[in-house]
Amino acid sequence: MAKTVTVEEYVAASAGVQLAEVFGAIAGAAREIEWKIRLAGLSDVYGAFGAVNVQGEQQQKLDVFANDLLTQTLGALPQVAAIVSEEDEGPVVFDRKGGTDGDAKFVVIFDPLDGSSNIDVNVNVGTIFSVVRLHGDVVASVLKPGTEQVAAGYVLYGPAAVLVITTGSGVAAFTLDEDGKFLLTAEAMKMPEQGPYYSANEANAASWPAAYREYLLGLLRGELGGNAYSARYIGSLVADFHRTLLKGGVFLYPHTDKAPQGKLRLLYEANPLAMIAEQADGAAVNGATRILEVQAERIHQRTPLVIGSRREVEALQKAVQKAALKDAGEAK
Ligand code: P6P
């Protein structure tokens, strides 16, 4: 029987105890969130909380539960200076007076429960997080390109609860066991160079930039080679990404008429998943530009996102760059 390795042990060995404790806090919160989701139908935690969050979205009761729990467990660690959450307008800065402020090294940015509207129909949801170093001011520390992340990860709540992480030296996966521990079940994970799936909400296709429609048609015509593609769209980013990480292919959420800046958020959705994708030899762009090089201007900034196997993402990036050059030429 192979020795079991917990996520805390794994991170301690590869990135030190301080970061391991951050992952331990997230893992502990994830265990409680998983339990709450699994039994949601038996207790009054389905449905709307009755308030609207900073995004203007109806908060689900489980959104609030997950957000409060992650804030509390991370706030208990002296090395965590602050958190930034999809659910809150601004950072929650922890009072470290009395402790030595020098301990406060990290800011954790998270979407506590992405896709929560799917819970009521028993579809996967997820927690996504990004860890950056504190450099003086909290907001200045988070408004940096995604290349500054020191760690990233997500929890996918589904038939199994899986925690996928990177601290910058490869991607590893951990599965929640019956004792409430996340145990190592995969490491050095690599995304297939090309995949059999594309994943997009094609109801928006009419309002995508033309280059995206032409790109998708080209995939379906076999212009990129490889196998014929199948469509897979769960409508829960973490589930659609996790399948892409394991099986390959491409997830696209371009900007649309309804979401002219894109729908997904840069700091706590695109950046952490882009770090994982690149660590697994995949890629992530906002169209023309590598996601991890985008300079964040606002905490809740949205972005178009195309993420997945290198061949599909690079082909999209080239198509968008070519279309931009053509438009620029025509504008002259
Ligand atoms: P649409 C869920 O609400 C979410 O934020 C992501 O998890 C998911 O990828 C996306 O929105 C789905 O958006 O417009 O296709 O319903």
Short mmCIF file of C-alpha atoms and ligand atoms in Angstrom, two decimals:
data_model
loop_
_atom_site.label_atom_id
_atom_site.label_comp_id
_atom_site.label_asym_id
_atom_site.label_seq_id
_atom_site.Cartn_x
_atom_site.Cartn_y
_atom_site.Cartn_z
CA MET A 1 0.00 0.00 0.00
CA ALA A 2 1.66 3.22 -1.17
CA LYS A 3 2.26 5.79 1.60
CA THR A 4 -0.52 8.37 1.55
CA VAL A 5 0.57 11.99 1.21
CA THR A 6 -1.71 14.83 2.31
CA VAL A 7 -1.81 18.15 0.46
CA GLU A 8 -0.22 19.83 3.49
CA GLU A 9 2.71 17.35 3.49
CA TYR A 10 3.11 17.66 -0.27
CA VAL A 11 3.25 21.47 -0.24
CA ALA A 12 5.49 21.58 2.84
CA ALA A 13 8.03 19.42 1.00
CA SER A 14 7.90 21.47 -2.20
CA ALA A 15 7.14 25.02 -1.09
CA GLY A 16 7.60 25.30 2.66
CA VAL A 17 5.48 25.16 5.80
CA GLN A 18 4.00 28.68 5.57
CA LEU A 19 2.37 27.95 2.19
CA ALA A 20 1.49 24.41 3.32
CA GLU A 21 -0.58 25.89 6.15
CA VAL A 22 -2.44 28.09 3.64
CA PHE A 23 -3.29 24.99 1.60
CA GLY A 24 -4.25 23.21 4.81
CA ALA A 25 -6.71 25.99 5.65
CA ILE A 26 -8.23 25.84 2.17
CA ALA A 27 -8.42 22.04 2.34
CA GLY A 28 -10.14 22.22 5.72
CA ALA A 29 -12.70 24.72 4.46
CA ALA A 30 -13.22 22.65 1.30
CA ARG A 31 -13.99 19.58 3.43
CA GLU A 32 -16.77 21.50 5.22
CA ILE A 33 -18.08 23.00 1.96
CA GLU A 34 -18.18 19.55 0.33
CA TRP A 35 -20.12 18.16 3.28
CA LYS A 36 -22.59 21.07 3.15
CA ILE A 37 -23.13 20.70 -0.61
CA ARG A 38 -23.58 16.92 -0.41
CA LEU A 39 -26.28 17.26 2.25
CA ALA A 40 -27.79 20.53 0.97
CA GLY A 41 -31.00 18.80 -0.05
CA LEU A 42 -31.57 17.66 3.52
CA SER A 43 -31.16 21.08 5.09
CA ASP A 44 -32.33 24.52 4.25
CA VAL A 45 -29.20 25.67 2.38
CA TYR A 46 -30.42 25.54 -1.20
CA GLY A 47 -31.51 28.69 -2.91
CA ALA A 48 -30.90 32.38 -2.58
CA PHE A 49 -29.49 34.00 0.53
CA GLY A 50 -31.65 37.04 -0.11
CA ALA A 51 -28.84 39.48 -0.86
CA VAL A 52 -26.96 40.62 -3.95
CA ASN A 53 -23.16 40.54 -4.07
CA VAL A 54 -20.75 43.09 -5.48
CA GLN A 55 -21.18 41.46 -8.89
CA GLY A 56 -24.91 42.23 -8.77
CA GLU A 57 -25.59 38.48 -8.57
CA GLN A 58 -28.11 36.83 -6.24
CA GLN A 59 -25.99 35.28 -3.47
CA GLN A 60 -26.84 31.65 -2.85
CA LYS A 61 -26.85 30.52 0.78
CA LEU A 62 -23.92 28.25 0.05
CA ASP A 63 -21.97 31.15 -1.52
CA VAL A 64 -22.19 32.99 1.79
CA PHE A 65 -21.34 29.87 3.80
CA ALA A 66 -18.27 29.13 1.66
CA ASN A 67 -17.13 32.75 1.65
CA ASP A 68 -17.43 33.17 5.41
CA LEU A 69 -15.68 29.85 6.09
CA LEU A 70 -12.73 30.53 3.78
CA THR A 71 -12.35 34.06 5.18
CA GLN A 72 -12.37 32.74 8.75
CA THR A 73 -9.95 29.82 8.23
CA LEU A 74 -7.46 31.89 6.21
CA GLY A 75 -7.82 34.82 8.61
CA ALA A 76 -6.60 32.57 11.43
CA LEU A 77 -3.16 32.23 9.80
CA PRO A 78 -0.63 34.98 10.71
CA GLN A 79 1.09 34.57 7.32
CA VAL A 80 -2.14 35.60 5.52
CA ALA A 81 -2.36 39.41 5.43
CA ALA A 82 -5.68 39.62 3.61
CA ILE A 83 -8.14 37.87 1.37
CA VAL A 84 -9.90 39.10 -1.77
CA SER A 85 -13.16 37.35 -2.62
CA GLU A 86 -15.56 37.36 -5.55
CA GLU A 87 -18.29 37.92 -2.95
CA ASP A 88 -16.79 41.05 -1.36
CA GLU A 89 -16.35 44.56 -2.79
CA GLY A 90 -12.82 45.00 -1.47
CA PRO A 91 -10.10 43.09 0.37
CA VAL A 92 -10.65 41.80 3.92
CA VAL A 93 -7.44 42.89 5.69
CA PHE A 94 -6.70 40.98 8.89
CA ASP A 95 -5.64 42.85 12.02
CA ARG A 96 -2.14 41.62 12.61
CA LYS A 97 -1.38 44.15 15.40
CA GLY A 98 0.18 42.39 18.34
CA GLY A 99 1.69 39.83 15.98
CA THR A 100 4.81 40.73 14.08
CA ASP A 101 3.55 42.18 10.80
CA GLY A 102 6.55 40.54 9.18
CA ASP A 103 4.67 37.25 9.41
CA ALA A 104 2.01 38.46 6.98
CA LYS A 105 3.40 37.27 3.67
CA PHE A 106 0.45 36.24 1.47
CA VAL A 107 -2.82 37.51 0.04
CA VAL A 108 -5.30 34.80 -0.98
CA ILE A 109 -7.74 35.65 -3.77
CA PHE A 110 -10.69 33.33 -4.30
CA ASP A 111 -14.05 32.59 -5.80
CA PRO A 112 -15.55 30.66 -2.88
CA LEU A 113 -18.18 28.76 -4.84
CA ASP A 114 -18.12 29.19 -8.60
CA GLY A 115 -21.18 28.03 -10.50
CA SER A 116 -23.27 27.91 -7.34
CA SER A 117 -26.50 28.29 -9.31
CA ASN A 118 -25.83 24.71 -10.48
CA ILE A 119 -26.02 23.29 -6.95
CA ASP A 120 -29.81 23.15 -6.93
CA VAL A 121 -29.66 20.79 -9.92
CA ASN A 122 -26.82 18.72 -8.45
CA VAL A 123 -24.19 19.77 -10.99
CA ASN A 124 -20.48 20.17 -10.11
CA VAL A 125 -19.40 23.45 -8.54
CA GLY A 126 -15.96 24.60 -7.48
CA THR A 127 -13.74 26.81 -5.35
CA ILE A 128 -10.92 28.61 -7.21
CA PHE A 129 -7.99 30.34 -5.50
CA SER A 130 -4.81 32.22 -6.20
CA VAL A 131 -1.99 33.08 -3.76
CA VAL A 132 0.22 36.16 -4.22
CA ARG A 133 2.92 37.67 -2.05
CA LEU A 134 2.17 40.79 0.01
CA HIS A 135 4.26 43.73 -1.17
CA GLY A 136 3.23 46.61 1.12
CA ASP A 137 -0.28 47.59 0.03
CA VAL A 138 -2.82 44.74 -0.38
CA VAL A 139 -4.56 46.13 -3.47
CA ALA A 140 -1.24 46.88 -5.17
CA SER A 141 -0.14 43.31 -4.33
CA VAL A 142 -3.13 41.76 -6.14
CA LEU A 143 -3.28 44.13 -9.14
CA LYS A 144 -0.32 42.48 -10.83
CA PRO A 145 0.04 40.14 -13.80
CA GLY A 146 -0.78 36.50 -13.09
CA THR A 147 2.89 35.58 -13.53
CA GLU A 148 3.33 36.96 -9.97
CA GLN A 149 1.17 34.19 -8.44
CA VAL A 150 3.10 31.94 -6.04
CA ALA A 151 0.41 29.25 -6.04
CA ALA A 152 -3.01 28.48 -7.49
CA GLY A 153 -5.63 25.78 -7.29
CA TYR A 154 -9.23 24.71 -7.34
CA VAL A 155 -11.54 22.27 -5.61
CA LEU A 156 -14.05 20.45 -7.80
CA TYR A 157 -17.05 19.19 -5.79
CA GLY A 158 -18.55 16.28 -7.64
CA PRO A 159 -18.76 12.49 -7.51
CA ALA A 160 -15.38 12.92 -5.82
CA ALA A 161 -14.04 16.11 -4.24
CA VAL A 162 -10.73 16.82 -5.98
CA LEU A 163 -8.19 19.53 -5.10
CA VAL A 164 -5.84 20.45 -7.95
CA ILE A 165 -2.87 22.72 -7.15
CA THR A 166 0.37 24.18 -8.36
CA THR A 167 3.10 26.02 -6.46
CA GLY A 168 5.01 26.66 -9.66
CA SER A 169 6.69 23.28 -10.06
CA GLY A 170 4.02 21.15 -11.75
CA VAL A 171 0.40 20.24 -11.14
CA ALA A 172 -0.81 17.75 -8.54
CA ALA A 173 -4.27 16.42 -7.61
CA PHE A 174 -5.60 15.30 -4.24
CA THR A 175 -8.81 13.40 -3.50
CA LEU A 176 -10.87 13.87 -0.35
CA ASP A 177 -10.95 10.61 1.61
CA GLU A 178 -13.50 9.36 4.11
CA ASP A 179 -11.44 10.76 6.98
CA GLY A 180 -11.63 14.28 5.55
CA LYS A 181 -8.06 14.42 4.27
CA PHE A 182 -7.05 15.40 0.71
CA LEU A 183 -4.63 12.63 -0.37
CA LEU A 184 -2.24 12.80 -3.35
CA THR A 185 -3.70 10.96 -6.35
CA ALA A 186 -1.80 12.49 -9.29
CA GLU A 187 1.32 14.60 -9.82
CA ALA A 188 3.28 16.08 -12.72
CA MET A 189 -0.08 16.24 -14.55
CA LYS A 190 0.16 17.13 -18.24
CA MET A 191 -2.65 18.33 -20.50
CA PRO A 192 -2.82 16.46 -23.84
CA GLU A 193 -1.27 18.57 -26.63
CA GLN A 194 -4.59 18.48 -28.49
CA GLY A 195 -7.94 17.19 -27.37
CA PRO A 196 -11.24 15.75 -28.56
CA TYR A 197 -13.47 18.40 -26.94
CA TYR A 198 -14.41 22.02 -27.39
CA SER A 199 -16.36 23.70 -24.61
CA ALA A 200 -18.35 26.90 -25.15
CA ASN A 201 -21.80 28.36 -24.65
CA GLU A 202 -22.70 28.43 -28.34
CA ALA A 203 -25.89 30.36 -27.56
CA ASN A 204 -23.55 33.38 -27.50
CA ALA A 205 -21.87 32.54 -30.82
CA ALA A 206 -23.88 35.12 -32.79
CA SER A 207 -22.31 37.88 -30.71
CA TRP A 208 -18.77 36.50 -30.61
CA PRO A 209 -16.13 38.31 -32.67
CA ALA A 210 -16.21 36.72 -36.16
CA ALA A 211 -12.68 35.32 -35.71
CA TYR A 212 -13.97 33.02 -32.92
CA ARG A 213 -16.82 31.69 -35.05
CA GLU A 214 -14.48 31.03 -37.96
CA TYR A 215 -11.98 29.38 -35.60
CA LEU A 216 -14.61 27.03 -34.19
CA LEU A 217 -15.88 26.11 -37.65
CA GLY A 218 -12.29 25.41 -38.66
CA LEU A 219 -11.89 23.05 -35.68
CA LEU A 220 -15.08 21.23 -36.66
CA ARG A 221 -13.92 20.97 -40.28
CA GLY A 222 -10.76 19.23 -39.04
CA GLU A 223 -8.47 22.09 -40.11
CA LEU A 224 -6.34 21.60 -36.96
CA GLY A 225 -5.98 17.87 -37.67
CA GLY A 226 -6.47 15.40 -34.85
CA ASN A 227 -9.72 13.61 -34.11
CA ALA A 228 -13.19 14.93 -34.83
CA TYR A 229 -14.32 17.17 -31.95
CA SER A 230 -17.23 16.66 -29.60
CA ALA A 231 -18.93 19.43 -27.65
CA ARG A 232 -18.88 19.34 -23.87
CA TYR A 233 -20.26 22.26 -21.87
CA ILE A 234 -21.24 21.88 -18.22
CA GLY A 235 -21.65 25.59 -17.51
CA SER A 236 -19.50 25.31 -14.39
CA LEU A 237 -16.01 26.66 -15.09
CA VAL A 238 -14.13 24.37 -12.70
CA ALA A 239 -15.78 21.23 -14.12
CA ASP A 240 -15.23 22.33 -17.74
CA PHE A 241 -11.60 23.17 -16.96
CA HIS A 242 -10.92 19.95 -15.03
CA ARG A 243 -12.15 17.83 -17.96
CA THR A 244 -9.96 19.91 -20.29
CA LEU A 245 -6.93 19.39 -18.03
CA LEU A 246 -7.42 15.62 -18.01
CA LYS A 247 -8.70 14.97 -21.56
CA GLY A 248 -7.47 17.99 -23.55
CA GLY A 249 -9.29 20.33 -25.91
CA VAL A 250 -10.31 23.95 -25.52
CA PHE A 251 -12.69 25.99 -23.34
CA LEU A 252 -13.78 29.31 -24.78
CA TYR A 253 -15.66 32.17 -23.17
CA PRO A 254 -15.13 35.10 -25.59
CA HIS A 255 -16.49 38.56 -24.99
CA THR A 256 -20.10 38.91 -26.12
CA ASP A 257 -22.71 41.67 -26.53
CA LYS A 258 -23.94 40.86 -22.99
CA ALA A 259 -20.40 40.71 -21.58
CA PRO A 260 -18.26 43.07 -23.68
CA GLN A 261 -15.24 42.60 -21.34
CA GLY A 262 -15.89 38.88 -21.05
CA LYS A 263 -17.84 37.17 -18.25
CA LEU A 264 -15.14 35.41 -16.26
CA ARG A 265 -12.99 37.22 -13.71
CA LEU A 266 -9.27 37.69 -14.17
CA LEU A 267 -7.92 37.54 -10.61
CA TYR A 268 -9.81 34.57 -9.18
CA GLU A 269 -10.88 32.54 -12.22
CA ALA A 270 -8.67 33.10 -15.27
CA ASN A 271 -5.31 33.67 -13.54
CA PRO A 272 -5.30 30.62 -11.23
CA LEU A 273 -6.58 28.30 -13.98
CA ALA A 274 -4.08 29.79 -16.44
CA MET A 275 -1.22 29.07 -14.01
CA ILE A 276 -2.37 25.46 -13.69
CA ALA A 277 -2.88 25.12 -17.46
CA GLU A 278 0.64 26.40 -18.25
CA GLN A 279 2.21 24.26 -15.52
CA ALA A 280 0.55 21.28 -17.26
CA ASP A 281 1.96 22.36 -20.68
CA GLY A 282 -1.38 23.88 -21.73
CA ALA A 283 -2.08 27.55 -22.49
CA ALA A 284 -4.51 30.37 -21.68
CA VAL A 285 -5.19 33.62 -23.57
CA ASN A 286 -7.73 36.42 -23.53
CA GLY A 287 -7.73 36.27 -27.33
CA ALA A 288 -4.50 37.88 -28.51
CA THR A 289 -2.68 38.00 -25.15
CA ARG A 290 -1.38 35.39 -22.69
CA ILE A 291 -3.69 35.60 -19.63
CA LEU A 292 -0.78 35.59 -17.16
CA GLU A 293 0.67 38.73 -18.77
CA VAL A 294 -2.51 40.81 -18.45
CA GLN A 295 -1.97 43.73 -16.04
CA ALA A 296 -4.99 43.75 -13.71
CA GLU A 297 -6.51 47.22 -13.21
CA ARG A 298 -9.49 46.34 -10.97
CA ILE A 299 -10.10 43.54 -8.44
CA HIS A 300 -13.27 42.24 -10.14
CA GLN A 301 -12.02 42.83 -13.66
CA ARG A 302 -13.58 40.49 -16.24
CA THR A 303 -11.76 38.90 -19.17
CA PRO A 304 -12.42 36.77 -22.21
CA LEU A 305 -10.86 33.34 -21.62
CA VAL A 306 -9.64 30.66 -24.01
CA ILE A 307 -7.83 27.89 -22.10
CA GLY A 308 -6.76 24.33 -22.76
CA SER A 309 -4.43 22.31 -24.95
CA ARG A 310 -1.57 24.25 -26.49
CA ARG A 311 -2.45 23.44 -30.12
CA GLU A 312 -6.03 24.71 -29.91
CA VAL A 313 -5.23 27.78 -27.82
CA GLU A 314 -2.28 28.85 -29.97
CA ALA A 315 -4.41 28.42 -33.11
CA LEU A 316 -7.08 30.70 -31.60
CA GLN A 317 -4.48 33.26 -30.55
CA LYS A 318 -3.05 33.36 -34.10
CA ALA A 319 -6.56 33.71 -35.59
CA VAL A 320 -7.40 36.64 -33.29
CA GLN A 321 -4.06 38.35 -33.88
CA LYS A 322 -4.50 37.93 -37.67
CA ALA A 323 -8.03 39.38 -37.50
CA ALA A 324 -6.74 42.35 -35.48
CA LEU A 325 -4.03 43.07 -38.07
CA LYS A 326 -6.62 42.83 -40.87
CA ASP A 327 -8.99 45.21 -39.03
CA ALA A 328 -6.08 47.62 -38.42
CA GLY A 329 -5.15 47.45 -42.11
CA GLU A 330 -8.73 48.16 -43.17
CA ALA A 331 -8.95 51.04 -40.70
CA LYS A 332 -6.04 52.83 -42.47
P1 P6P B 1 -22.96 30.93 -19.09
C1 P6P B 1 -20.99 30.09 -13.60
O1 P6P B 1 -22.03 31.03 -13.40
C2 P6P B 1 -19.89 30.79 -14.37
O2 P6P B 1 -19.40 31.89 -13.67
C3 P6P B 1 -18.77 29.81 -14.69
O3 P6P B 1 -18.64 28.83 -13.72
C4 P6P B 1 -19.21 29.23 -16.03
O4 P6P B 1 -18.12 28.84 -16.83
C5 P6P B 1 -19.96 30.40 -16.68
O5 P6P B 1 -20.41 31.24 -15.62
C6 P6P B 1 -21.14 29.94 -17.46
O6 P6P B 1 -21.70 31.08 -18.08
O7 P6P B 1 -23.14 32.31 -19.65
O8 P6P B 1 -22.55 29.94 -20.15
O9 P6P B 1 -24.10 30.42 -18.24
#
